[in-house]
Amino acid sequence: MTTTSEVDTGTGYGRPKPSYNARLREVGPGTPMGEALRRYWHPIASSEALIAGALPQKTRVLGEDLVVFRDGNGRPGVVIERCAHRGASLYYGRVEDDGIRCCYHGWKFDVQGHCIEQACEPGLGRKRDAARQPWYPAAERYGLVFVYMGPPALKPELPRYDALENPAEDERYFASWPVPHAAVTGMPADFSWLNIYENSADPTHVTWLHSTHSGYQMMGTGTFGYPENFFDPATIAERLTYERTDHGLKYTQRFEVEDEAGEVTEYGFAVEQQLPNVFGLPDYVKVTPDGRPDQLLWVVPSDDTSHRLFFSIRTNDPERMVRFVIGITQNGKQNFELTDEERHRFPGDAEAQGSQGAITLDSEETLATGDRGVVMLRRMLLAMADDVEAGRDPINIIRDPSEVHHTQSGLFTIGKRRAVDSADAAATAGV
């Protein structure tokens, strides 16, 4: 007697070739998202770490290889890496009082790319005005050097954010990563900028990755930090709200804390995304409700498959910056201290986001209700690209220098109530 086994379903055989949404994820010149992102200012260096007259720094932004420097007179400059003369890298150039000089033949360019000297030419270059090093406008704010790489006629005002405006007399901006490889030009990572920017709109990863799967990774959890119920996966769906804001979107994650007197306080932990690539985070180590927001982060695409992360924190407490930098641990360690086995057993953001691939394959995703913020963010980014293609200013382009963006990230008190113990509950029920 012949028996027929049941046919397997859902196997990987014959599936379509995986693909990604190029309109959303490619950022080079001429691409829809690349052109949209070029309408904005982006951080390129830390002001404090970009020292006048020091060696130039090499970086990559939106698929273009750039050199950033500060001349001896203190002016920041951003130029294309290849020298306009014979193509040698200006990374090996020498910074002088009035510009940067190429190592190959001594041509010198100011921060706007004007050739001001050709060392080996008669009269130091009688036709030097004919040479122009491609450059981009640079400006400084909040402890960061910003660059604008878009159409010159459409250059907007450099944005201002109320979270970072009007520092108190004893406050300063912390905007430089305290590690050598990231101190000047930001923290690099070898995967798409959207892997991390979409993560900022994804609160459920905190509940699972940073607690249930890998153990509590936010320092102080259950003691001086956030309570364990903040991470409860069984209730996270009912504790989340998402909403559009004037500048993007935000999610609020509600949780409760009961004090020794039996008073229960409900808080809202709010994370906001301001397009195109800015997001605000509360202090995720120390529970400090109802204070003025004090931090923003920028995710700047280097190219399609890598990015750099920048931040600025306005504070009079250096420990605030320390909490941000080392406030998430894995097996009680910083990521660079982990063995391969520990990364495997206690993965964090770097492992999860990096494992999505250099570019997320959109065709391979199965989205659910917990991805609502990610879906909202993607739709808004695509609308931004649509606006640019239609000849309109995209969201958050500033033409009025007095305009200040309102920041809605932070930890906020929602309400208070008395805890109901078993005796009170019984009395209320008439038992």
Tab-separated table of N, CA, C and O in Angstrom, residues 84-195:
chain	number	residue	atom	x	y	z
A	84	ALA	N	40.919	69.792	-7.041
A	84	ALA	CA	40.492	70.213	-8.380
A	84	ALA	C	41.649	70.266	-9.371
A	84	ALA	O	41.425	70.342	-10.579
A	85	HIS	N	42.890	70.217	-8.881
A	85	HIS	CA	44.054	70.257	-9.774
A	85	HIS	C	44.285	68.900	-10.425
A	85	HIS	O	44.008	68.723	-11.612
A	86	ARG	N	44.734	67.909	-9.661
A	86	ARG	CA	45.057	66.608	-10.230
A	86	ARG	C	44.438	65.447	-9.450
A	86	ARG	O	44.792	64.292	-9.674
A	87	GLY	N	43.532	65.731	-8.568
A	87	GLY	CA	42.762	64.672	-7.932
A	87	GLY	C	43.342	64.052	-6.686
A	87	GLY	O	42.798	63.066	-6.170
A	88	ALA	N	44.455	64.584	-6.160
A	88	ALA	CA	44.984	64.046	-4.903
A	88	ALA	C	44.012	64.353	-3.764
A	88	ALA	O	43.261	65.333	-3.801
A	89	SER	N	44.032	63.533	-2.735
A	89	SER	CA	43.106	63.705	-1.617
A	89	SER	C	43.537	64.871	-0.738
A	89	SER	O	44.674	64.913	-0.250
A	90	LEU	N	42.598	65.785	-0.476
A	90	LEU	CA	42.872	66.890	0.441
A	90	LEU	C	42.912	66.433	1.897
A	90	LEU	O	43.267	67.223	2.778
A	91	TYR	N	42.580	65.181	2.147
A	91	TYR	CA	42.759	64.617	3.487
A	91	TYR	C	44.224	64.701	3.907
A	91	TYR	O	44.533	64.859	5.085
A	92	TYR	N	45.126	64.615	2.928
A	92	TYR	CA	46.555	64.714	3.207
A	92	TYR	C	47.065	66.146	3.102
A	92	TYR	O	48.268	66.388	3.149
A	93	GLY	N	46.141	67.081	2.967
A	93	GLY	CA	46.531	68.477	2.847
A	93	GLY	C	46.954	69.082	4.169
A	93	GLY	O	46.884	68.454	5.233
A	94	ARG	N	47.379	70.329	4.103
A	94	ARG	CA	47.832	71.077	5.279
A	94	ARG	C	46.896	72.260	5.490
A	94	ARG	O	46.655	73.047	4.564
A	95	VAL	N	46.380	72.374	6.695
A	95	VAL	CA	45.484	73.480	7.012
A	95	VAL	C	46.312	74.695	7.422
A	95	VAL	O	47.203	74.603	8.272
A	96	GLU	N	46.015	75.840	6.801
A	96	GLU	CA	46.706	77.086	7.105
A	96	GLU	C	45.700	78.130	7.557
A	96	GLU	O	44.493	77.857	7.645
A	97	ASP	N	46.169	79.330	7.843
A	97	ASP	CA	45.280	80.354	8.395
A	97	ASP	C	44.100	80.652	7.493
A	97	ASP	O	42.988	80.900	7.972
A	98	ASP	N	44.330	80.636	6.186
A	98	ASP	CA	43.288	81.071	5.258
A	98	ASP	C	42.744	79.952	4.385
A	98	ASP	O	42.021	80.213	3.420
A	99	GLY	N	43.076	78.684	4.668
A	99	GLY	CA	42.516	77.622	3.854
A	99	GLY	C	43.250	76.305	4.020
A	99	GLY	O	43.960	76.077	5.005
A	100	ILE	N	43.083	75.442	3.037
A	100	ILE	CA	43.705	74.120	3.034
A	100	ILE	C	44.566	73.981	1.790
A	100	ILE	O	44.150	74.340	0.688
A	101	ARG	N	45.791	73.465	1.967
A	101	ARG	CA	46.753	73.369	0.867
A	101	ARG	C	46.979	71.891	0.521
A	101	ARG	O	47.261	71.066	1.396
A	102	CYS	N	46.847	71.563	-0.767
A	102	CYS	CA	47.027	70.195	-1.227
A	102	CYS	C	48.482	69.756	-1.060
A	102	CYS	O	49.417	70.525	-1.315
A	103	CYS	N	48.659	68.495	-0.665
A	103	CYS	CA	50.003	67.968	-0.442
A	103	CYS	C	50.767	67.739	-1.748
A	103	CYS	O	51.998	67.670	-1.743
A	104	TYR	N	50.059	67.619	-2.879
A	104	TYR	CA	50.695	67.160	-4.113
A	104	TYR	C	51.470	68.273	-4.818
A	104	TYR	O	52.641	68.125	-5.155
A	105	HIS	N	50.832	69.427	-5.016
A	105	HIS	CA	51.491	70.520	-5.729
A	105	HIS	C	51.328	71.872	-5.031
A	105	HIS	O	51.713	72.899	-5.583
A	106	GLY	N	50.742	71.869	-3.832
A	106	GLY	CA	50.690	73.097	-3.049
A	106	GLY	C	49.593	74.073	-3.406
A	106	GLY	O	49.663	75.228	-3.000
A	107	TRP	N	48.592	73.631	-4.154
A	107	TRP	CA	47.476	74.539	-4.421
A	107	TRP	C	46.685	74.719	-3.121
A	107	TRP	O	46.426	73.758	-2.383
A	108	LYS	N	46.281	75.962	-2.852
A	108	LYS	CA	45.578	76.270	-1.604
A	108	LYS	C	44.192	76.824	-1.910
A	108	LYS	O	44.034	77.676	-2.795
A	109	PHE	N	43.213	76.350	-1.151
A	109	PHE	CA	41.812	76.744	-1.334
A	109	PHE	C	41.244	77.259	-0.012
A	109	PHE	O	41.545	76.716	1.053
A	110	ASP	N	40.406	78.299	-0.100
A	110	ASP	CA	39.759	78.788	1.118
A	110	ASP	C	38.513	77.958	1.402
A	110	ASP	O	38.207	76.991	0.685
A	111	VAL	N	37.767	78.322	2.453
A	111	VAL	CA	36.638	77.498	2.886
A	111	VAL	C	35.487	77.518	1.883
A	111	VAL	O	34.564	76.700	1.987
A	112	GLN	N	35.523	78.423	0.895
A	112	GLN	CA	34.523	78.424	-0.164
A	112	GLN	C	35.097	77.923	-1.489
A	112	GLN	O	34.494	78.123	-2.547
A	113	GLY	N	36.224	77.256	-1.424
A	113	GLY	CA	36.777	76.625	-2.601
A	113	GLY	C	37.556	77.511	-3.539
A	113	GLY	O	38.056	77.027	-4.568
A	114	HIS	N	37.692	78.809	-3.241
A	114	HIS	CA	38.490	79.682	-4.098
A	114	HIS	C	39.956	79.270	-4.046
A	114	HIS	O	40.499	79.031	-2.954
A	115	CYS	N	40.578	79.188	-5.196
A	115	CYS	CA	42.004	78.894	-5.230
A	115	CYS	C	42.754	80.189	-4.965
A	115	CYS	O	42.710	81.135	-5.767
A	116	ILE	N	43.431	80.262	-3.850
A	116	ILE	CA	44.088	81.510	-3.453
A	116	ILE	C	45.606	81.445	-3.636
A	116	ILE	O	46.281	82.467	-3.473
A	117	GLU	N	46.107	80.276	-3.991
A	117	GLU	CA	47.547	80.184	-4.255
A	117	GLU	C	47.854	78.874	-4.976
A	117	GLU	O	47.310	77.822	-4.647
A	118	GLN	N	48.729	78.967	-5.985
A	118	GLN	CA	49.256	77.790	-6.686
A	118	GLN	C	50.771	77.836	-6.538
A	118	GLN	O	51.459	78.542	-7.281
A	119	ALA	N	51.256	77.086	-5.563
A	119	ALA	CA	52.626	77.268	-5.069
A	119	ALA	C	53.700	77.163	-6.146
A	119	ALA	O	54.706	77.880	-6.095
A	120	CYS	N	53.527	76.306	-7.134
A	120	CYS	CA	54.579	76.044	-8.114
A	120	CYS	C	54.360	76.760	-9.445
A	120	CYS	O	55.116	76.546	-10.397
A	121	GLU	N	53.334	77.593	-9.513
A	121	GLU	CA	53.042	78.322	-10.750
A	121	GLU	C	53.641	79.722	-10.714
A	121	GLU	O	53.846	80.298	-9.627
A	122	PRO	N	53.964	80.284	-11.894
A	122	PRO	CA	54.477	81.661	-11.927
A	122	PRO	C	53.526	82.627	-11.235
A	122	PRO	O	52.308	82.563	-11.434
A	123	GLY	N	54.112	83.479	-10.407
A	123	GLY	CA	53.294	84.459	-9.692
A	123	GLY	C	52.280	83.824	-8.766
A	123	GLY	O	51.243	84.428	-8.468
A	124	LEU	N	52.578	82.608	-8.299
A	124	LEU	CA	51.672	81.846	-7.425
A	124	LEU	C	50.308	81.593	-8.076
A	124	LEU	O	49.296	81.417	-7.395
A	125	GLY	N	50.326	81.570	-9.424
A	125	GLY	CA	49.112	81.237	-10.159
A	125	GLY	C	48.396	82.462	-10.675
A	125	GLY	O	47.442	82.932	-10.062
A	126	ARG	N	48.866	82.962	-11.832
A	126	ARG	CA	48.231	84.181	-12.368
A	126	ARG	C	46.798	83.924	-12.831
A	126	ARG	O	46.003	84.850	-12.940
A	127	LYS	N	46.471	82.656	-13.120
A	127	LYS	CA	45.110	82.312	-13.530
A	127	LYS	C	44.428	81.425	-12.489
A	127	LYS	O	43.559	80.630	-12.809
A	128	ARG	N	44.843	81.594	-11.252
A	128	ARG	CA	44.289	80.724	-10.204
A	128	ARG	C	42.786	80.911	-10.010
A	128	ARG	O	42.111	80.003	-9.523
A	129	ASP	N	42.257	82.066	-10.425
A	129	ASP	CA	40.812	82.276	-10.268
A	129	ASP	C	39.999	81.325	-11.133
A	129	ASP	O	38.789	81.134	-10.888
A	130	ALA	N	40.635	80.715	-12.121
A	130	ALA	CA	39.921	79.787	-12.997
A	130	ALA	C	39.681	78.440	-12.322
A	130	ALA	O	38.860	77.641	-12.792
A	131	ALA	N	40.413	78.183	-11.232
A	131	ALA	CA	40.254	76.915	-10.509
A	131	ALA	C	39.335	77.120	-9.314
A	131	ALA	O	39.448	78.113	-8.595
A	132	ARG	N	38.434	76.198	-9.097
A	132	ARG	CA	37.522	76.275	-7.941
A	132	ARG	C	37.330	74.872	-7.371
A	132	ARG	O	36.922	73.951	-8.097
A	133	GLN	N	37.667	74.710	-6.139
A	133	GLN	CA	37.459	73.430	-5.475
A	133	GLN	C	35.988	73.314	-5.090
A	133	GLN	O	35.445	74.202	-4.425
A	134	PRO	N	35.285	72.249	-5.522
A	134	PRO	CA	33.885	72.106	-5.116
A	134	PRO	C	33.768	72.098	-3.583
A	134	PRO	O	34.529	71.411	-2.897
A	135	TRP	N	32.829	72.863	-3.068
A	135	TRP	CA	32.689	73.055	-1.627
A	135	TRP	C	31.216	73.073	-1.259
A	135	TRP	O	30.346	73.143	-2.136
A	136	TYR	N	30.932	73.020	0.014
A	136	TYR	CA	29.566	73.138	0.512
A	136	TYR	C	29.532	74.106	1.691
A	136	TYR	O	30.494	74.184	2.473
A	137	PRO	N	28.423	74.847	1.841
A	137	PRO	CA	28.294	75.779	2.964
A	137	PRO	C	28.313	75.045	4.307
A	137	PRO	O	27.745	73.959	4.446
A	138	ALA	N	28.970	75.654	5.276
A	138	ALA	CA	29.045	75.108	6.633
A	138	ALA	C	28.602	76.178	7.629
A	138	ALA	O	28.807	77.375	7.401
A	139	ALA	N	27.982	75.738	8.712
A	139	ALA	CA	27.542	76.642	9.781
A	139	ALA	C	27.572	75.873	11.092
A	139	ALA	O	27.561	74.637	11.098
A	140	GLU	N	27.577	76.604	12.206
A	140	GLU	CA	27.694	75.960	13.518
A	140	GLU	C	26.550	76.334	14.438
A	140	GLU	O	26.091	77.480	14.455
A	141	ARG	N	26.101	75.338	15.194
A	141	ARG	CA	25.064	75.545	16.203
A	141	ARG	C	25.028	74.332	17.123
A	141	ARG	O	25.252	73.204	16.685
A	142	TYR	N	24.770	74.550	18.392
A	142	TYR	CA	24.585	73.486	19.383
A	142	TYR	C	25.813	72.583	19.509
A	142	TYR	O	25.694	71.388	19.795
A	143	GLY	N	27.002	73.132	19.285
A	143	GLY	CA	28.215	72.342	19.421
A	143	GLY	C	28.537	71.470	18.226
A	143	GLY	O	29.417	70.612	18.302
A	144	LEU	N	27.843	71.686	17.104
A	144	LEU	CA	28.037	70.890	15.904
A	144	LEU	C	28.311	71.781	14.693
A	144	LEU	O	27.833	72.918	14.625
A	145	VAL	N	29.076	71.252	13.744
A	145	VAL	CA	29.252	71.873	12.440
A	145	VAL	C	28.272	71.207	11.484
A	145	VAL	O	28.243	69.970	11.375
A	146	PHE	N	27.463	71.996	10.804
A	146	PHE	CA	26.476	71.489	9.857
A	146	PHE	C	26.912	71.816	8.429
A	146	PHE	O	27.591	72.816	8.189
A	147	VAL	N	26.472	70.989	7.484
A	147	VAL	CA	26.759	71.197	6.074
A	147	VAL	C	25.449	71.172	5.293
A	147	VAL	O	24.524	70.420	5.622
A	148	TYR	N	25.376	72.017	4.247
A	148	TYR	CA	24.236	72.009	3.328
A	148	TYR	C	24.742	71.609	1.949
A	148	TYR	O	25.622	72.264	1.396
A	149	MET	N	24.162	70.535	1.375
A	149	MET	CA	24.663	69.963	0.140
A	149	MET	C	23.653	70.037	-1.002
A	149	MET	O	23.792	69.341	-2.013
A	150	GLY	N	22.636	70.881	-0.861
A	150	GLY	CA	21.579	70.943	-1.858
A	150	GLY	C	21.701	72.116	-2.815
A	150	GLY	O	22.727	72.796	-2.873
A	151	PRO	N	20.631	72.392	-3.576
A	151	PRO	CA	20.631	73.494	-4.535
A	151	PRO	C	20.904	74.825	-3.833
A	151	PRO	O	20.187	75.177	-2.885
A	152	PRO	N	21.925	75.575	-4.262
A	152	PRO	CA	22.255	76.820	-3.562
A	152	PRO	C	21.087	77.793	-3.442
A	152	PRO	O	20.921	78.445	-2.404
A	153	ALA	N	20.267	77.896	-4.489
A	153	ALA	CA	19.168	78.859	-4.464
A	153	ALA	C	18.074	78.471	-3.477
A	153	ALA	O	17.228	79.306	-3.134
A	154	LEU	N	18.064	77.229	-3.025
A	154	LEU	CA	17.018	76.747	-2.122
A	154	LEU	C	17.531	76.522	-0.700
A	154	LEU	O	16.841	75.919	0.123
A	155	LYS	N	18.727	77.016	-0.406
A	155	LYS	CA	19.307	76.795	0.920
A	155	LYS	C	18.396	77.364	2.008
A	155	LYS	O	18.078	78.552	1.998
A	156	PRO	N	17.974	76.533	2.967
A	156	PRO	CA	17.106	77.022	4.039
A	156	PRO	C	17.920	77.612	5.184
A	156	PRO	O	19.156	77.570	5.185
A	157	GLU	N	17.207	78.137	6.169
A	157	GLU	CA	17.854	78.570	7.397
A	157	GLU	C	18.312	77.336	8.185
A	157	GLU	O	17.706	76.270	8.113
A	158	LEU	N	19.402	77.489	8.926
A	158	LEU	CA	19.855	76.424	9.809
A	158	LEU	C	18.830	76.263	10.929
A	158	LEU	O	18.488	77.229	11.612
A	159	PRO	N	18.297	75.053	11.135
A	159	PRO	CA	17.193	74.880	12.091
A	159	PRO	C	17.582	75.202	13.529
A	159	PRO	O	18.735	75.045	13.935
A	160	ARG	N	16.582	75.625	14.275
A	160	ARG	CA	16.706	75.837	15.704
A	160	ARG	C	15.658	74.985	16.411
A	160	ARG	O	14.537	74.821	15.925
A	161	TYR	N	16.030	74.437	17.562
A	161	TYR	CA	15.153	73.553	18.327
A	161	TYR	C	15.082	74.063	19.760
A	161	TYR	O	16.114	74.328	20.387
A	162	ASP	N	13.853	74.171	20.290
A	162	ASP	CA	13.716	74.758	21.625
A	162	ASP	C	14.415	73.927	22.703
A	162	ASP	O	14.832	74.449	23.734
A	163	ALA	N	14.584	72.619	22.469
A	163	ALA	CA	15.271	71.782	23.456
A	163	ALA	C	16.708	72.224	23.684
A	163	ALA	O	17.264	72.016	24.770
A	164	LEU	N	17.319	72.841	22.678
A	164	LEU	CA	18.726	73.205	22.761
A	164	LEU	C	18.964	74.716	22.780
A	164	LEU	O	20.115	75.154	22.896
A	165	GLU	N	17.902	75.481	22.686
A	165	GLU	CA	18.046	76.933	22.693
A	165	GLU	C	18.232	77.469	24.117
A	165	GLU	O	17.881	76.812	25.101
A	166	ASN	N	18.776	78.675	24.208
A	166	ASN	CA	18.865	79.441	25.450
A	166	ASN	C	19.429	78.639	26.625
A	166	ASN	O	18.785	78.473	27.668
A	167	PRO	N	20.652	78.143	26.487
A	167	PRO	CA	21.248	77.427	27.616
A	167	PRO	C	21.461	78.365	28.802
A	167	PRO	O	21.708	79.563	28.636
A	168	ALA	N	21.330	77.829	29.998
A	168	ALA	CA	21.599	78.618	31.199
A	168	ALA	C	23.086	78.956	31.275
A	168	ALA	O	23.913	78.371	30.564
A	169	GLU	N	23.421	79.893	32.142
A	169	GLU	CA	24.812	80.343	32.240
A	169	GLU	C	25.772	79.198	32.559
A	169	GLU	O	26.923	79.212	32.118
A	170	ASP	N	25.296	78.217	33.336
A	170	ASP	CA	26.189	77.121	33.722
A	170	ASP	C	26.052	75.899	32.815
A	170	ASP	O	26.637	74.858	33.082
A	171	GLU	N	25.273	76.020	31.744
A	171	GLU	CA	25.100	74.896	30.833
A	171	GLU	C	26.030	75.016	29.627
A	171	GLU	O	26.426	76.121	29.239
A	172	ARG	N	26.332	73.876	29.028
A	172	ARG	CA	27.123	73.837	27.806
A	172	ARG	C	26.575	72.725	26.924
A	172	ARG	O	25.734	71.923	27.340
A	173	TYR	N	27.063	72.674	25.678
A	173	TYR	CA	26.660	71.615	24.764
A	173	TYR	C	27.707	70.507	24.759
A	173	TYR	O	28.890	70.771	24.549
A	174	PHE	N	27.265	69.292	25.000
A	174	PHE	CA	28.103	68.114	24.823
A	174	PHE	C	27.723	67.514	23.472
A	174	PHE	O	26.575	67.088	23.276
A	175	ALA	N	28.660	67.488	22.543
A	175	ALA	CA	28.325	67.065	21.181
A	175	ALA	C	29.457	66.294	20.515
A	175	ALA	O	29.549	66.262	19.293
A	176	SER	N	30.302	65.676	21.323
A	176	SER	CA	31.419	64.918	20.775
A	176	SER	C	31.480	63.557	21.449
A	176	SER	O	31.509	63.475	22.681
A	177	TRP	N	31.496	62.493	20.662
A	177	TRP	CA	31.611	61.150	21.231
A	177	TRP	C	32.966	61.006	21.922
A	177	TRP	O	33.997	61.366	21.348
A	178	PRO	N	32.997	60.463	23.123
A	178	PRO	CA	34.253	60.362	23.878
A	178	PRO	C	35.101	59.156	23.468
A	178	PRO	O	35.635	58.435	24.306
A	179	VAL	N	35.199	58.929	22.164
A	179	VAL	CA	36.050	57.856	21.633
A	179	VAL	C	36.791	58.419	20.417
A	179	VAL	O	36.213	59.168	19.627
A	180	PRO	N	38.069	58.087	20.251
A	180	PRO	CA	38.888	58.721	19.203
A	180	PRO	C	38.325	58.594	17.797
A	180	PRO	O	38.329	59.560	17.033
A	181	HIS	N	37.808	57.418	17.429
A	181	HIS	CA	37.385	57.225	16.041
A	181	HIS	C	36.087	57.947	15.709
A	181	HIS	O	35.703	58.008	14.538
A	182	ALA	N	35.398	58.489	16.702
A	182	ALA	CA	34.124	59.160	16.467
A	182	ALA	C	34.085	60.577	17.000
A	182	ALA	O	33.072	61.254	16.868
A	183	ALA	N	35.168	61.049	17.596
A	183	ALA	CA	35.148	62.333	18.291
A	183	ALA	C	34.865	63.501	17.351
A	183	ALA	O	34.158	64.439	17.722
A	184	VAL	N	35.405	63.460	16.139
A	184	VAL	CA	35.273	64.612	15.239
A	184	VAL	C	34.078	64.467	14.308
A	184	VAL	O	33.231	65.357	14.227
A	185	THR	N	33.988	63.360	13.592
A	185	THR	CA	33.007	63.240	12.510
A	185	THR	C	31.875	62.266	12.806
A	185	THR	O	31.232	61.759	11.895
A	186	GLY	N	31.592	62.001	14.064
A	186	GLY	CA	30.433	61.204	14.426
A	186	GLY	C	30.718	59.718	14.519
A	186	GLY	O	31.739	59.222	14.063
A	187	MET	N	29.759	58.993	15.123
A	187	MET	CA	29.897	57.554	15.348
A	187	MET	C	29.500	56.794	14.086
A	187	MET	O	28.343	56.839	13.660
A	188	PRO	N	30.453	56.078	13.466
A	188	PRO	CA	30.135	55.369	12.221
A	188	PRO	C	29.508	54.007	12.471
A	188	PRO	O	29.758	53.363	13.492
A	189	ALA	N	28.700	53.553	11.517
A	189	ALA	CA	28.148	52.204	11.538
A	189	ALA	C	27.946	51.747	10.098
A	189	ALA	O	27.558	52.548	9.237
A	190	ASP	N	28.171	50.458	9.856
A	190	ASP	CA	28.174	49.958	8.491
A	190	ASP	C	26.838	49.328	8.096
A	190	ASP	O	26.777	48.190	7.627
A	191	PHE	N	25.762	50.077	8.302
A	191	PHE	CA	24.456	49.686	7.769
A	191	PHE	C	23.639	50.953	7.544
A	191	PHE	O	23.999	52.039	7.999
A	192	SER	N	22.546	50.810	6.811
A	192	SER	CA	21.737	51.949	6.381
A	192	SER	C	21.280	52.822	7.550
A	192	SER	O	20.948	52.323	8.632
A	193	TRP	N	21.225	54.111	7.284
A	193	TRP	CA	20.749	55.063	8.279
A	193	TRP	C	19.330	54.746	8.738
A	193	TRP	O	18.962	55.007	9.882
A	194	LEU	N	18.516	54.139	7.842
A	194	LEU	CA	17.133	53.872	8.209
A	194	LEU	C	17.010	52.713	9.194
A	194	LEU	O	16.008	52.622	9.912
A	195	ASN	N	17.999	51.836	9.265
A	195	ASN	CA	17.945	50.784	10.285
A	195	ASN	C	17.857	51.390	11.680
A	195	ASN	O	17.127	50.904	12.543
